[in-house]
XYZ file of C-alpha atoms in Angstrom:
580
model
C 16.298 67.396 167.662
C 13.474 68.268 169.460
C 11.301 64.182 169.794
C 8.848 62.892 172.393
C 10.741 59.374 171.987
C 13.493 61.212 174.321
C 12.875 61.376 176.923
C 13.608 57.656 177.369
C 17.120 58.498 176.845
C 16.744 61.219 179.308
C 15.719 58.954 181.852
C 18.491 56.548 181.707
C 21.107 59.422 181.541
C 19.341 60.499 185.076
C 19.674 56.983 185.544
C 22.733 56.502 185.249
C 24.209 59.925 186.658
C 27.028 59.862 189.218
C 25.612 59.767 192.788
C 22.025 59.183 194.020
C 22.093 63.529 195.009
C 22.601 64.600 191.163
C 20.748 61.563 190.239
C 17.102 63.307 191.849
C 18.388 66.381 190.010
C 18.460 65.083 186.560
C 15.467 64.599 186.971
C 13.868 67.942 188.385
C 15.129 68.777 185.679
C 13.365 66.315 183.174
C 10.285 67.641 185.252
C 10.735 71.597 185.355
C 10.717 71.163 181.419
C 7.291 68.991 181.254
C 6.362 72.244 183.143
C 7.474 74.724 181.533
C 6.438 73.319 177.683
C 3.530 71.157 178.205
C 0.098 72.287 177.566
C -2.081 72.360 181.029
C 0.283 73.921 182.790
C 3.375 76.243 180.257
C 1.071 79.099 179.715
C 0.369 79.650 183.512
C 4.346 79.669 184.943
C 5.889 82.680 185.503
C 9.026 80.267 187.222
C 9.891 77.490 188.669
C 12.906 77.176 191.925
C 14.683 74.676 193.973
C 12.733 75.318 197.718
C 15.545 76.819 199.239
C 15.963 79.663 196.425
C 11.917 80.846 196.843
C 12.009 80.436 200.480
C 15.161 82.513 201.406
C 13.516 85.022 198.999
C 9.552 84.612 200.361
C 10.044 84.090 203.876
C 13.307 86.109 205.054
C 12.309 85.549 208.658
C 12.340 82.222 208.761
C 14.771 80.278 210.429
C 17.500 78.097 208.322
C 16.472 75.298 209.060
C 12.932 76.364 207.589
C 14.813 77.009 203.788
C 16.290 73.410 203.785
C 14.323 71.270 201.712
C 12.354 68.595 204.145
C 9.742 67.645 201.409
C 9.355 70.360 198.637
C 11.471 69.789 195.904
C 10.138 72.776 193.310
C 8.290 76.252 193.784
C 6.104 77.099 190.937
C 5.349 81.262 190.928
C 2.086 81.916 188.721
C 1.415 84.621 185.953
C -1.923 85.471 188.768
C 0.783 85.153 191.996
C 0.174 81.868 193.440
C 2.164 79.375 194.454
C 1.793 75.526 193.842
C 4.518 72.844 195.772
C 6.003 70.800 193.859
C 7.515 66.788 194.870
C 9.660 64.762 192.512
C 10.895 60.644 192.556
C 13.052 60.223 189.840
C 11.755 56.442 190.191
C 11.716 53.200 187.841
C 9.477 52.879 185.256
C 7.191 50.077 188.186
C 8.631 51.965 191.076
C 5.593 53.487 193.428
C 6.007 56.706 195.498
C 5.366 54.910 199.278
C 2.482 56.876 201.296
C 4.892 57.802 204.326
C 6.812 60.083 201.653
C 3.524 61.229 200.252
C 1.950 62.033 204.321
C 5.347 64.218 204.146
C 4.443 66.046 200.842
C 1.355 67.754 201.737
C 2.183 67.829 205.166
C 5.763 70.393 204.541
C 3.234 71.759 201.751
C 0.420 73.176 203.052
C 2.824 74.524 205.895
C 4.136 76.812 203.386
C 1.646 80.849 202.488
C -0.242 80.690 199.604
C 0.331 77.760 198.257
C -2.676 77.228 196.296
C -1.650 72.951 194.442
C 0.148 70.518 194.628
C 1.514 68.544 192.171
C 4.179 65.395 192.926
C 5.222 64.284 189.409
C 7.230 61.106 188.774
C 8.776 58.913 186.074
C 7.569 55.805 188.074
C 3.786 54.041 187.929
C 2.426 56.705 190.731
C 1.510 56.500 194.156
C 0.789 53.817 195.896
C -1.914 51.950 197.108
C -1.944 53.280 199.873
C -1.521 57.238 198.962
C -3.765 56.243 196.018
C -7.005 55.194 198.897
C -6.066 58.709 200.498
C -5.409 60.792 198.159
C -9.275 59.982 196.285
C -10.271 60.085 199.277
C -9.880 63.410 200.181
C -10.506 64.650 196.941
C -7.304 64.511 195.343
C -5.614 67.497 196.846
C -2.334 65.970 195.587
C -2.838 66.342 191.252
C -0.713 63.094 190.388
C 1.965 63.238 186.549
C 3.512 59.178 186.481
C 5.979 58.393 183.816
C 3.365 58.261 181.067
C 1.522 62.312 181.359
C 5.655 63.350 181.183
C 6.032 60.249 177.766
C 2.209 62.676 176.634
C 2.883 65.099 173.922
C 5.757 66.607 174.970
C 9.298 67.304 172.847
C 12.539 66.699 174.666
C 15.555 67.731 173.331
C 18.211 64.544 173.459
C 20.508 64.687 177.154
C 20.038 66.627 180.705
C 22.326 69.576 179.471
C 20.847 70.785 176.464
C 16.884 70.529 179.217
C 20.038 73.157 181.400
C 20.629 74.631 178.331
C 17.069 75.474 177.964
C 15.711 75.840 181.047
C 19.204 78.251 182.194
C 20.128 80.037 180.129
C 16.655 81.102 179.186
C 16.199 79.890 175.924
C 13.329 80.305 173.736
C 11.420 76.543 175.577
C 9.471 74.515 172.132
C 6.037 75.116 173.140
C 3.774 73.279 171.128
C 1.713 76.243 170.792
C -2.066 77.105 168.970
C -2.912 75.684 165.260
C -5.022 78.895 163.344
C -7.621 77.076 161.264
C -7.420 75.866 157.895
C -10.005 77.101 155.186
C -12.098 73.946 155.495
C -12.093 73.849 158.962
C -12.818 77.684 158.693
C -15.587 76.566 156.200
C -17.091 73.572 159.139
C -17.460 75.825 161.807
C -19.696 78.633 159.834
C -21.784 76.376 158.308
C -22.341 74.445 162.833
C -22.716 78.173 163.358
C -25.573 78.202 160.799
C -27.038 75.303 161.404
C -27.456 76.116 165.568
C -28.998 79.699 163.841
C -32.463 76.815 163.895
C -31.727 73.855 165.523
C -30.637 72.207 168.738
C -28.694 69.358 167.111
C -26.808 69.351 164.699
C -24.112 66.808 162.908
C -20.643 67.606 161.676
C -19.615 64.741 159.351
C -15.917 64.515 158.578
C -13.288 62.209 157.867
C -11.131 61.451 159.924
C -7.883 63.654 159.837
C -9.013 66.578 159.374
C -9.891 67.810 162.643
C -12.511 67.757 163.809
C -11.012 68.303 167.660
C -9.652 71.088 167.142
C -12.302 73.032 164.804
C -14.614 71.895 167.554
C -12.535 74.126 170.191
C -13.201 76.843 167.728
C -16.370 76.054 167.714
C -16.816 75.955 171.853
C -15.101 79.861 171.932
C -16.622 80.377 167.981
C -20.497 80.743 170.297
C -18.884 82.193 173.785
C -19.687 78.918 175.316
C -19.421 79.496 179.806
C -20.013 75.789 180.153
C -19.018 73.110 177.833
C -19.563 69.414 178.167
C -17.685 67.338 176.178
C -17.733 63.285 175.300
C -15.760 60.719 173.666
C -15.377 56.800 173.849
C -13.004 55.685 175.809
C -10.362 58.190 178.012
C -7.526 57.927 175.434
C -9.322 59.836 173.680
C -10.293 62.144 176.196
C -6.808 62.771 177.119
C -5.860 63.708 174.011
C -9.113 65.591 173.288
C -7.888 67.242 177.179
C -4.423 68.142 175.723
C -5.276 69.470 172.180
C -7.643 72.076 173.913
C -6.131 73.687 176.212
C -3.345 73.854 173.512
C -5.843 76.132 171.774
C -7.223 78.077 175.065
C -3.243 79.041 176.128
C -4.108 78.056 178.661
C -7.173 79.850 179.519
C -9.987 77.159 180.217
C -11.110 75.168 183.489
C -10.996 71.284 182.739
C -13.320 68.735 184.473
C -12.498 65.584 184.173
C -15.274 62.874 184.600
C -15.073 58.926 185.067
C -17.311 56.681 186.307
C -15.142 52.991 188.737
C -16.927 51.354 184.950
C -14.122 52.725 182.798
C -11.337 52.419 185.064
C -12.385 48.706 184.753
C -13.107 47.973 181.369
C -10.114 47.753 179.644
C -11.203 45.567 175.952
C -10.440 49.328 174.506
C -9.851 52.457 177.395
C -6.303 53.005 177.056
C -5.884 54.574 180.427
C -5.467 52.158 182.931
C -5.968 53.832 186.073
C -6.376 58.604 187.700
C -2.591 58.727 187.411
C -2.082 57.733 184.015
C -4.758 59.652 182.844
C -3.223 62.354 184.766
C -4.853 65.113 186.729
C -8.082 64.789 189.069
C -10.987 62.229 187.813
C -14.688 63.426 188.717
C -16.829 59.796 189.486
C -19.955 61.210 191.371
C -22.847 63.911 190.319
C -22.650 66.157 193.454
C -18.735 66.769 193.150
C -19.370 67.364 189.861
C -22.246 70.121 190.446
C -19.980 71.635 193.530
C -17.263 71.874 191.303
C -19.232 73.218 188.110
C -20.370 76.385 190.491
C -16.881 76.888 192.091
C -15.434 76.891 188.594
C -17.918 79.105 186.798
C -16.623 81.805 189.886
C -13.381 82.462 187.925
C -11.925 84.957 186.842
C -8.725 85.694 184.103
C -7.598 89.362 183.705
C -6.530 90.023 180.913
C -4.005 92.798 179.495
C -6.354 95.957 179.491
C -6.847 94.992 182.908
C -10.409 94.057 182.579
C -11.517 90.633 184.591
C -13.634 88.456 183.113
C -14.836 84.273 183.698
C -12.923 81.227 182.150
C -15.083 78.857 180.425
C -15.112 75.304 181.850
C -15.636 72.112 179.594
C -16.690 68.718 181.627
C -14.989 66.295 179.547
C -16.211 62.586 180.143
C -16.853 58.970 178.175
C -20.081 57.973 177.490
C -19.966 55.802 179.770
C -19.991 57.949 182.028
C -22.366 60.362 181.398
C -25.107 59.699 183.548
C -22.769 61.392 186.057
C -23.918 64.896 184.471
C -27.025 63.755 183.593
C -27.350 63.057 187.782
C -26.096 66.012 188.201
C -28.115 68.648 186.596
C -31.732 67.089 187.669
C -30.674 65.422 191.279
C -27.877 68.586 192.310
C -28.803 71.296 189.927
C -26.042 71.689 187.890
C -26.920 74.374 185.773
C -27.642 74.020 181.234
C -24.777 73.434 179.331
C -24.207 76.239 176.715
C -22.916 73.568 174.068
C -23.144 69.619 174.170
C -20.183 67.874 172.436
C -21.041 64.053 171.087
C -17.800 63.125 170.162
C -17.116 59.971 167.282
C -20.721 59.794 168.147
C -21.489 57.354 165.730
C -21.171 55.280 168.855
C -24.211 56.876 169.847
C -26.556 55.489 166.803
C -29.053 52.302 167.447
C -30.324 51.050 170.770
C -29.860 51.010 174.066
C -25.820 53.073 174.908
C -24.633 53.988 178.050
C -24.225 57.728 176.401
C -28.211 56.953 175.094
C -29.112 59.904 178.037
C -26.562 62.419 175.872
C -28.801 62.223 172.660
C -31.468 65.360 172.489
C -35.427 63.668 172.498
C -38.500 65.031 174.934
C -39.743 61.800 175.583
C -39.753 62.487 179.275
C -36.478 61.012 180.618
C -33.731 62.818 182.600
C -31.554 63.496 180.007
C -28.025 65.343 179.654
C -29.670 69.250 178.789
C -27.682 71.317 176.444
C -29.277 74.818 175.053
C -26.829 73.491 171.111
C -25.133 70.126 170.244
C -23.304 68.835 168.311
C -22.739 65.750 167.088
C -19.325 64.632 165.257
C -18.870 61.564 163.202
C -16.508 60.744 160.430
C -18.228 57.496 160.220
C -22.222 58.388 160.003
C -24.151 55.455 161.267
C -27.131 54.991 158.947
C -30.374 52.372 158.890
C -33.276 52.009 156.527
C -36.715 54.134 157.460
C -38.085 50.894 158.771
C -35.416 49.108 160.250
C -35.366 52.269 162.465
C -39.195 52.589 163.936
C -39.565 48.900 163.498
C -35.937 48.241 166.381
C -35.949 51.787 166.975
C -32.933 52.599 166.546
C -31.573 56.163 166.309
C -29.699 56.874 163.044
C -27.843 59.533 162.136
C -29.413 60.775 158.439
C -29.344 62.924 156.059
C -31.931 64.915 158.426
C -31.954 63.263 161.823
C -34.674 64.077 163.957
C -32.283 62.563 166.961
C -29.471 63.455 166.059
C -30.258 67.024 164.017
C -29.365 68.354 160.036
C -25.828 67.578 158.670
C -24.896 70.755 159.318
C -21.615 70.232 158.089
C -20.149 66.934 155.747
C -16.614 66.925 154.148
C -16.668 62.786 153.370
C -12.532 61.103 152.854
C -12.977 62.098 148.892
C -13.483 65.880 149.603
C -10.396 65.695 151.902
C -8.625 63.765 148.814
C -9.026 66.250 146.771
C -8.557 69.189 148.846
C -5.071 68.067 150.040
C -5.781 67.998 153.087
C -5.786 64.356 154.160
C -3.047 61.136 152.458
C -4.353 59.829 149.191
C -4.436 56.112 150.169
C -4.484 52.900 147.760
C -5.997 49.008 148.026
C -2.990 46.391 147.410
C -3.607 42.921 146.153
C -1.221 41.037 146.124
C -1.035 37.547 145.356
C 0.410 34.811 147.981
C 2.138 31.812 146.190
C 1.576 28.174 145.314
C 4.228 26.909 148.059
C 2.833 29.114 150.230
C -0.500 29.025 150.376
C 0.456 25.491 151.105
C 1.894 25.899 154.495
C -1.384 28.480 155.203
C -3.586 26.007 154.843
C -2.149 23.255 156.871
C -3.771 25.675 160.091
C -0.346 24.275 162.442
C 1.884 27.019 164.677
C 4.815 28.633 163.729
C 6.647 30.025 166.889
C 3.065 30.120 168.422
C 1.467 32.534 165.770
C -0.734 31.053 163.665
C 0.160 29.786 159.952
C -2.513 31.664 158.920
C -0.653 35.092 159.530
C 1.338 34.112 156.850
C -0.121 35.734 154.777
C 0.018 39.036 156.299
C 3.966 38.147 156.908
C 3.873 38.353 152.546
C 2.004 41.236 152.341
C 4.166 42.965 154.315
C 6.986 42.010 153.360
C 6.057 42.493 149.818
C 4.863 46.296 150.819
C 8.522 46.811 152.366
C 10.023 46.300 148.675
C 7.585 48.816 147.481
C 8.882 51.221 149.371
C 6.515 51.228 152.599
C 7.706 51.578 156.301
C 5.110 51.980 158.564
C 2.637 49.408 159.698
C 0.213 48.726 161.250
C -1.370 45.379 161.677
C -4.800 45.013 163.091
C -4.954 41.726 165.412
C -8.606 39.989 167.451
C -5.825 38.870 170.077
C -3.119 40.095 172.279
C -2.002 35.997 172.070
C -0.852 36.739 167.812
C -0.037 40.154 167.651
C 2.578 39.400 170.321
C 3.644 36.098 168.461
C 3.602 38.304 165.013
C 5.446 41.216 166.469
C 7.868 38.458 167.669
C 7.719 36.790 164.007
C 8.268 39.566 162.201
C 11.237 41.059 163.953
C 13.386 38.278 162.980
C 15.352 38.281 160.825
C 14.027 37.500 156.737
C 10.929 35.150 158.207
C 9.670 34.138 155.299
C 13.438 33.553 153.481
C 13.501 36.407 150.832
C 16.983 37.638 151.087
C 15.843 40.701 149.430
C 13.772 41.953 151.184
C 15.074 44.789 153.552
C 14.222 43.602 157.151
C 11.121 44.710 160.446
C 14.884 46.181 162.038
C 11.361 47.366 164.490
C 7.612 45.296 165.844
C 6.756 46.086 169.178
C 2.455 45.038 170.717
C -0.148 46.921 171.651
C -2.904 46.482 173.799
C -5.989 47.886 175.458
C -4.465 47.534 178.464
C -1.090 47.918 178.132
C -0.134 50.429 180.578
C 0.413 54.539 179.075
C 3.371 54.415 179.792
C 4.257 51.415 177.688
C 1.862 52.082 174.955
C 3.235 55.537 174.455
C 7.063 54.621 174.759
C 6.368 52.405 171.627
C 4.772 55.188 169.617
C 7.156 57.103 170.391
C 10.056 53.770 169.220
C 7.439 52.991 166.146
C 7.768 56.711 164.670
C 11.993 57.714 165.270
C 12.938 53.808 163.282
C 15.052 54.372 160.770
C 14.060 51.027 159.314
C 10.714 49.278 159.080
C 8.482 49.185 161.418
C 5.294 47.281 163.225
C 2.517 48.152 165.296
C 0.815 44.831 166.350
C -2.378 45.291 168.105
C -5.625 44.238 169.924
C -8.362 46.666 170.705
C -6.051 49.627 171.376
C -5.509 52.116 168.357
C -8.689 52.765 166.889
C -10.864 55.663 166.772
C -9.788 58.799 167.351
C -5.796 57.563 168.918
C -3.588 59.473 166.945
C -1.497 57.580 165.003
C 1.942 58.684 163.707
C 3.766 58.438 159.996
C 2.206 55.436 158.560
C 2.079 53.877 155.499
C 0.223 50.433 155.856
C -2.303 49.322 157.548
C -2.873 45.134 157.227
C -6.675 43.336 158.613
C -4.368 40.015 160.227
C -7.468 38.663 160.740
C -11.503 39.726 159.228
C -13.507 42.449 159.893
C -16.626 42.958 159.077
C -17.467 45.869 160.699
C -17.940 49.106 158.018
C -17.517 51.519 161.145
C -14.736 50.002 162.398
C -12.580 48.793 158.949
C -12.772 52.486 158.259
C -11.348 54.010 161.431
C -9.184 51.687 161.029
C -7.824 52.353 157.454
C -7.969 56.305 158.457
C -5.082 55.540 160.763
C -2.798 55.965 157.174
C -4.860 58.436 155.519
C -3.890 61.232 158.985
C -3.524 64.753 158.211
C -0.766 65.856 155.830
C 1.484 67.118 158.323
C 0.623 71.418 159.554
C 2.855 73.366 161.159
C 2.322 75.824 164.420
C -0.479 78.621 163.208
C -2.025 76.680 160.019
C -2.992 73.540 160.989
């Protein structure tokens, strides 16, 4: 059975190898498999070979000593005839790769004729600080992928032997192919395109779980956009979108990622702690962005009939980094975007938000220049006309002068009625008097406030009703951890008739991406009732698998936050590849 959770078992098997040499070799199989099945690279790869095998064939005049692996483990040959050099490091989760190993890899890779890309793949944390600083100052000449990248969205076999069989015996790899649009997505594309015929900006409103990310990609393709910009509120959502768009494009897409240093330092709701967790080079200044776009627009690909055509370019950015895109245009001559997509656009409602420059306004300010704009959200923020005028608030209402008309609207109720997303119900659970007496004492129980006993009781009663997968939302990380610990105990409320929570873990905003994704994978794989507690983490846009119940352990006042969080349990009904 293929599963994202199998990565941990494979790495443990490799670490238990009888010798260091076998450990390294087994990790290289895992790395090869990840490259082959990843949406970023899989469609471009013709073959992956040990350096010695490649060198004996491609460098027949070289000395035998030059055929040995002296710093390059693998050479990838692409369908277009390019060569990529790969270094693999099978390390413990927190281990960092040294500067000397990094510089040796560069020297060896640069000595290989025709190498166009340098990849560093590690099951550790990535490069150490010195190597990271050098790599960043040199324009990220080495693309670093750490354990977080290995864990992100790739489904693995259960054993090293199975991995080797798929790689060596020519078995068909279970790479995720593109989804075919469903009827409601085709309707959305048609409506938004019709809206863009007469408006420079439109709103695309569709319930959580209806596939807005894939639909937005279809819009990009339907418009024939050569240069698109895509904005999201967090790096975690941005990485998720990049993988989805790359998968939909079957690799025929040039991705440029933008992120200011401020984004990296913000930890409240950003799920990516550093560039190595993001998995690709991040552009941080407007002049580099302008030159990168100019080079990318010159790239072409060859169709099966030999016809050359340009490769579409998409610039992905957080809203906080949108000023980099604007300055690249106004100060360094970057071209006009054919299409700008603003995801989770409810973040743009109001005033003073850092994404202000993404909005379509003719007010004399230097703003993003785009021919067409699409603002997409499941939860539009609408303000009364009096309040909007009085406080200069931009509202996502029906015919907004800023965001344009609502070209397509699919509500939660409509999506449920059409069986696009799962129906939901609100559970009202009465807490017994004896438990309320303890709750009202407001004491600490194993580091957890007694106020959370009502949430614990609600989960117990939901398990009795057949619910299995729970996410709870907390205002503080410490309380989220304490609640997970409390619920992980056998029958914490002393009710022998309740099946215990078999898996309980906590994730939060600045937890490493690998640890967070491992927790989610284990949560998904648990056969017993499972609880994932979180603080400032699993909110808008982030995909959470197979949920039954959402628990608000602390009060929430923001309607948008409540809907975004609650919608995790209304996720789309599972679609097979080719029909989703």
